[in-house]
Coordinates of C-alpha atoms and ligand atoms in Angstrom, one line a residue:
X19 CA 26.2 -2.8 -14.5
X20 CA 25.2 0.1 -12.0
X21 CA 26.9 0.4 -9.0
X22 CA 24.7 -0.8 -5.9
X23 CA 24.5 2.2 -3.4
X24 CA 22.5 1.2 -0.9
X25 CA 23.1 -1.1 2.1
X26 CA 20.7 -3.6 3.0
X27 CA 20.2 -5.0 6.5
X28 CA 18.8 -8.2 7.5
X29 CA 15.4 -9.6 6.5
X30 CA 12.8 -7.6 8.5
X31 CA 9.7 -9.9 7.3
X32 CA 10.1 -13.1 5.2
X33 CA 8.1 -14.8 2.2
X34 CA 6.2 -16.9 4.8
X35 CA 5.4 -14.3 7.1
X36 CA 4.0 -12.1 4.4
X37 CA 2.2 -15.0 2.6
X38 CA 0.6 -16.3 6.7
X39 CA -0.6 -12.3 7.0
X40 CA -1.9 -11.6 3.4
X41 CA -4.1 -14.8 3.8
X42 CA -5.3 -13.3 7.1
X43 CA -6.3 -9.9 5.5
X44 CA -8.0 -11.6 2.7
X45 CA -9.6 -13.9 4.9
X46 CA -11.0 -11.0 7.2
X47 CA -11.8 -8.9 3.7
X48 CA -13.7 -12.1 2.6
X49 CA -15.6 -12.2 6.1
X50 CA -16.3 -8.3 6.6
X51 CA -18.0 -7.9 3.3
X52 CA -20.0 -11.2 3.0
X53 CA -22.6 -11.1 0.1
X54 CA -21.0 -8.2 -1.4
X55 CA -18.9 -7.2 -4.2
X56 CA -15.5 -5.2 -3.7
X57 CA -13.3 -2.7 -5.8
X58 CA -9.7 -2.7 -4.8
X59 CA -7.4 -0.3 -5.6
X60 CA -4.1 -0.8 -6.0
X61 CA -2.0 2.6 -5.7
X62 CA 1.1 2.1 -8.0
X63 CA 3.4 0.8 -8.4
X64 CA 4.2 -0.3 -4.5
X65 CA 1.4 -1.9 -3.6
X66 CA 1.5 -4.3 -7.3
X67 CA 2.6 -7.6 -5.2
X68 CA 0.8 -6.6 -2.1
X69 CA -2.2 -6.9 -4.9
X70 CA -1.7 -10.0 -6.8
X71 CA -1.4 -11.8 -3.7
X72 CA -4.5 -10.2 -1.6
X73 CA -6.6 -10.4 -4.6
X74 CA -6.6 -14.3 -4.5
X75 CA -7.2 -14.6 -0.7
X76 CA -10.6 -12.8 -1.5
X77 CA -13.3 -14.9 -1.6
X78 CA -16.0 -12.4 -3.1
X79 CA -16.5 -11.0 -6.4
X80 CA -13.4 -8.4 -6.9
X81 CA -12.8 -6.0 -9.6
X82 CA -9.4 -4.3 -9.6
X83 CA -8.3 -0.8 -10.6
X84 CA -5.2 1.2 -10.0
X85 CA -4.4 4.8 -9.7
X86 CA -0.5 6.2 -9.4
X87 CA 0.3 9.3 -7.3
X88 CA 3.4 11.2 -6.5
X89 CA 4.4 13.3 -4.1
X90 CA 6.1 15.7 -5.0
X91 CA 9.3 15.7 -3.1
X92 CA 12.9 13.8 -2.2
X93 CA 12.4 10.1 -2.4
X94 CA 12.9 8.8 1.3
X95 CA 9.7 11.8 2.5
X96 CA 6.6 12.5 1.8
X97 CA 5.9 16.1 1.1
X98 CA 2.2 16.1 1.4
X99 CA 1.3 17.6 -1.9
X100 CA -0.1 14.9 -4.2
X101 CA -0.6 14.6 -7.8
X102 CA -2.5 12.2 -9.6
X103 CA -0.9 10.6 -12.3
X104 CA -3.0 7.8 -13.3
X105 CA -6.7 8.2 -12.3
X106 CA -9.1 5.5 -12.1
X107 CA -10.6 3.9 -15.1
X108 CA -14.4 3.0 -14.0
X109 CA -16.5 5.0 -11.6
X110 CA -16.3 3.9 -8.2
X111 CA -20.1 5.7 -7.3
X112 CA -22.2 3.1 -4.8
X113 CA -19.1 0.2 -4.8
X114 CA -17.5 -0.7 -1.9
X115 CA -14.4 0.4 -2.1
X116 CA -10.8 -1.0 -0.6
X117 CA -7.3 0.9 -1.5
X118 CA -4.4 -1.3 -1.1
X119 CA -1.4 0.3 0.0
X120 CA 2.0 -1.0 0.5
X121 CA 3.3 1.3 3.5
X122 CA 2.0 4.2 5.3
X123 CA 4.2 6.5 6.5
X124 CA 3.0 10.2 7.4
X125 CA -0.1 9.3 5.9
X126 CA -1.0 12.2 3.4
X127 CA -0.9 10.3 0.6
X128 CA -3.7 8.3 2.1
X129 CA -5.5 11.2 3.3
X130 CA -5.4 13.1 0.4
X131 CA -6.8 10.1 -1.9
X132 CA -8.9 9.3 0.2
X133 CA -10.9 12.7 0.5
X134 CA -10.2 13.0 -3.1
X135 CA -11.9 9.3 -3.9
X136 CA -15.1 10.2 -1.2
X137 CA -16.3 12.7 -3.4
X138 CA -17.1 10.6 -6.2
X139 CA -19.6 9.0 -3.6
X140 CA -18.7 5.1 -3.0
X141 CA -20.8 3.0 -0.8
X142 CA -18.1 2.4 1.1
X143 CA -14.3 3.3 1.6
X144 CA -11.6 1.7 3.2
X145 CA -7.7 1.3 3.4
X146 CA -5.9 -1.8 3.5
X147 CA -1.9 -1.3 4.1
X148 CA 0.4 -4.1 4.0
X149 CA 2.9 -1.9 6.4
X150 CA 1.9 0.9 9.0
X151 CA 4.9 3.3 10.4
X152 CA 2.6 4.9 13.3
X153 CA 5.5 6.9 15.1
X154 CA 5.6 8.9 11.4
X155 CA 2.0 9.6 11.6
X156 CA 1.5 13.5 10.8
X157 CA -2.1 13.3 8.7
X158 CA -5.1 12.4 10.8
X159 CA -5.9 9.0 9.4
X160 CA -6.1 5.5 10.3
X161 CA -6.0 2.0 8.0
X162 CA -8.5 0.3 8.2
X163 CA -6.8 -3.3 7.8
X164 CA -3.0 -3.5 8.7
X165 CA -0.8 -5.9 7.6
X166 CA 2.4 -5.2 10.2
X167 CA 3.4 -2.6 12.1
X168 CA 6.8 -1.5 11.2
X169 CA 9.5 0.9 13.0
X170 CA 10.9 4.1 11.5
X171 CA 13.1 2.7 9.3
X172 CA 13.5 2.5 5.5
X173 CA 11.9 -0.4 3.9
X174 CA 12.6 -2.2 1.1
X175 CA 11.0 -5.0 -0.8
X176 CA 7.7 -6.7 -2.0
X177 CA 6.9 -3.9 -3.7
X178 CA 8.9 -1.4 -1.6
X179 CA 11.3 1.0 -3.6
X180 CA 14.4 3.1 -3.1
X181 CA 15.1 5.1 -6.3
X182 CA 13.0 2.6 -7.8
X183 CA 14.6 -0.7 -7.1
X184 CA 14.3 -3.7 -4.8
X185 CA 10.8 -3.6 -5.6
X186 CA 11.2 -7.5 -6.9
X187 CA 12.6 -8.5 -2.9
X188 CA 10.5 -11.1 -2.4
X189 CA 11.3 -10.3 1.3
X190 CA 11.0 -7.2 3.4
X191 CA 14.0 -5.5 4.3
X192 CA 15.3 -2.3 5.0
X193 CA 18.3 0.4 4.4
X194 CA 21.4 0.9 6.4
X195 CA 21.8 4.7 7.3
Ligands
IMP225 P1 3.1 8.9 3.2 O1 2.3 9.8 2.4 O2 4.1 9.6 4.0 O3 2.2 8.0 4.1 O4 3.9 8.0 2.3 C1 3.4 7.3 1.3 C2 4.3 6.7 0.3 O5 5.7 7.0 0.6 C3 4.2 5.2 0.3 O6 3.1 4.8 -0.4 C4 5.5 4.8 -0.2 O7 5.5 4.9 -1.6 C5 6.5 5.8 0.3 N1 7.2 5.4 1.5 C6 7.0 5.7 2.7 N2 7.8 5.1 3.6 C7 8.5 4.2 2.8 C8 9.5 3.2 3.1 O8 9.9 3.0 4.3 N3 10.0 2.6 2.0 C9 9.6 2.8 0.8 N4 8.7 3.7 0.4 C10 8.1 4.4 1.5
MG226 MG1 3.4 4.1 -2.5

């Protein structure tokens, strides 16, 4: 068995709270593009439960795709250089597309993909992020649909990773210094 090294502090958000605010998000998703169709993407592998839930509080027809990024870097910051390791699978050209993101922190990531993902020529593009970390803000971007805003701390959970594990949590907590 590997040693745990990391220190968890109380339950920031639980399973209901996140289940109450996903249902809100899809139900404003399902409002906001009435009488059209939507392409979410899912950026990997964070935002994977963050997805399977939204995706069924959607009340339109929904394709999904997924594309996974790294940046290249330590893993508790973001560097700002991004490389695409899995690209889409369909062309995205006059869809309306959604990116679903489990956290934004500095916000390059999001800024990068998203001028990246613009010049392929969507109908639409917007960002959906379970979690928003504003005070970490460096890129000039905004999400378009925010699940909670969250301090400056290190989360963990529903999807959230540190060296790749708590990712199963199916609450939202975060690291002890
Ligand atoms: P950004 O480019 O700084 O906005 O960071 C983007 C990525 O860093 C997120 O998609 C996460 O994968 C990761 N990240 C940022 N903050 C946290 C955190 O508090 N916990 C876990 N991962 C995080
Ligand atoms: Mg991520």
């Amino acid at each position: 068995m590997a040693e745990k090294k990391y220190d968890l502090s109380e339950i920031l958000l639980t399973q209901e709270q996140i289940a109450a605010r996903v249902a809100e998000l899809g139900a404003q998703i399902t409002r906001d593009y009435a009488g059209k169709d939507v392409l979410l993407i899912g950026i990997l592998k964070g935002s994977v439960p963050f997805m399977v839930d939204i995706m069924r509080k959607i009340d339109l027809d929904v394709e999904i795709d997924f594309m996974s990024v790294s940046s290249y870097g330590g893993s508790t910051k973001s560097s700002g250089v991004v490389r695409i390791l899995k690209d889409l699978d369909s062309d995205i050209r006059d869809k309306n597309v959604i990116i679903i993101e489990d956290i934004m922190d500095s916000g390059l990531t999001l800024a990068y993909l998203k001028g990246y993902l613009l010049k392929r020529e969507p109908a639409s593009l917007r960002i959906c992020t379970l979690l928003d970390k504003p005070s970490r803000r460096t890129a000039d971007i905004k999400a378009d649909y925010i699940g909670f805003e969250v301090e400056d701390k290190f989360i963990v959970g529903y999807g959230l990773d540190i060296d790749q594990k708590y990712r199963n949590l199916p609450y939202i907590s975060w690291v002890k210094e």
